[in-house]
Coordinates of C-alpha atoms in Angstrom, one line a residue:
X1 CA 41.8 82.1 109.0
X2 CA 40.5 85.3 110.3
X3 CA 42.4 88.3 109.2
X4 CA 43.0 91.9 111.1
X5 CA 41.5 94.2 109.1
X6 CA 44.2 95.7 106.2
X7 CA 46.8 92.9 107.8
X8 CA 45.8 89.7 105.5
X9 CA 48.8 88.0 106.8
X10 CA 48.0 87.8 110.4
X11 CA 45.6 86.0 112.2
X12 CA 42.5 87.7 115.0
X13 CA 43.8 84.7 117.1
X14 CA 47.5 85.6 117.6
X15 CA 46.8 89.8 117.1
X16 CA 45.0 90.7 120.4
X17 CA 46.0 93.7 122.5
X18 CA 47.4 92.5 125.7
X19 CA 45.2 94.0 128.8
X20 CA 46.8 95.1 132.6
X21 CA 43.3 93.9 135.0
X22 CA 45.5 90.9 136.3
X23 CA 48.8 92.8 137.0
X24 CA 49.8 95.9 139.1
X25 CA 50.9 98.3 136.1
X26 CA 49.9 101.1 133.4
X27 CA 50.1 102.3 130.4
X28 CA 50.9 105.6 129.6
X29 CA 47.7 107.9 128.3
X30 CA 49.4 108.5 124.8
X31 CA 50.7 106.3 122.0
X32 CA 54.0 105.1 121.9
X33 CA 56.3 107.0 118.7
X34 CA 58.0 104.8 116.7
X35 CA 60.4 105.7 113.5
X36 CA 61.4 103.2 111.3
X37 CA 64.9 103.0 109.3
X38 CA 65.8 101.4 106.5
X39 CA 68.8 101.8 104.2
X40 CA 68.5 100.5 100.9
X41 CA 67.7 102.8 98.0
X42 CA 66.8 100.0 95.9
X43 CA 63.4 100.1 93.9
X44 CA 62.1 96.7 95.3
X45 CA 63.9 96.6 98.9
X46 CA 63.1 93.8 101.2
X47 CA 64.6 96.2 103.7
X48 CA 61.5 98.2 103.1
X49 CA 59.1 96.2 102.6
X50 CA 59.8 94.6 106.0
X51 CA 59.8 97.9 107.4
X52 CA 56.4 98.7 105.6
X53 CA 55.0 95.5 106.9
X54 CA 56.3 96.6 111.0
X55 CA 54.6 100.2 110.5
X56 CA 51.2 98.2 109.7
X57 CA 51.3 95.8 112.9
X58 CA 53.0 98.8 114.8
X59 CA 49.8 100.6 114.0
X60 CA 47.6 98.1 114.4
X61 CA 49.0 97.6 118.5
X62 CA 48.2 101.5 118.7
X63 CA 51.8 103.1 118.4
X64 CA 52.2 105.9 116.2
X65 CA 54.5 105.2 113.3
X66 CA 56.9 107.3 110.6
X67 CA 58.9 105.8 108.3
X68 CA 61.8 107.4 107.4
X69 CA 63.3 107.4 103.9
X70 CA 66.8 107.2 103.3
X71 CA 66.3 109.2 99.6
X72 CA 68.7 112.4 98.8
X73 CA 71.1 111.4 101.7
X74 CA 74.9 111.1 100.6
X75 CA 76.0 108.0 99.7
X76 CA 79.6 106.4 99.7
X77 CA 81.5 104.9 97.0
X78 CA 82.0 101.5 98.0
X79 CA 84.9 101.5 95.7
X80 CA 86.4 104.6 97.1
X81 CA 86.7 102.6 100.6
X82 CA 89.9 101.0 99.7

């Protein structure tokens, strides 16, 4: 398998950049912004890691990427919602 560079998961094959020469449209001159959400505060999130993982493809396709972290926002009492 022939990785992307930094993306050892994907494959050159399945990871090109589509191209506009055969159809009547554009792309806009800058990169797309993208921000990211995830909610859990957890140490090992698989909410973030998945996000992590988008931000890298994301990236890779030319977008510009933030993350945003949930940390220090107020968080309810799941007990409290009774």
């Amino acid at each position: 398998m022939s990785e992307v560079n930094g993306l050892p998961n994907t494959n050159k094959i399945h990871s090109v950049v589509p191209h506009t020469k055969n159809f009547n449209v554009s792309f806009s001159e800058h990169k797309p912004k993208i921000l990211l959400l995830y909610g859990s505060l957890r140490a090992r999130s698989y909410s973030k890691l998945v996000i992590e993982e988008s931000a890298r493809l994301l990236t890779y396709f030319g977008a510009e990427v933030k993350i945003f972290n949930p940390e220090g926002l107020p968080q309810t009492d799941s007990e409290d919602e009774s």
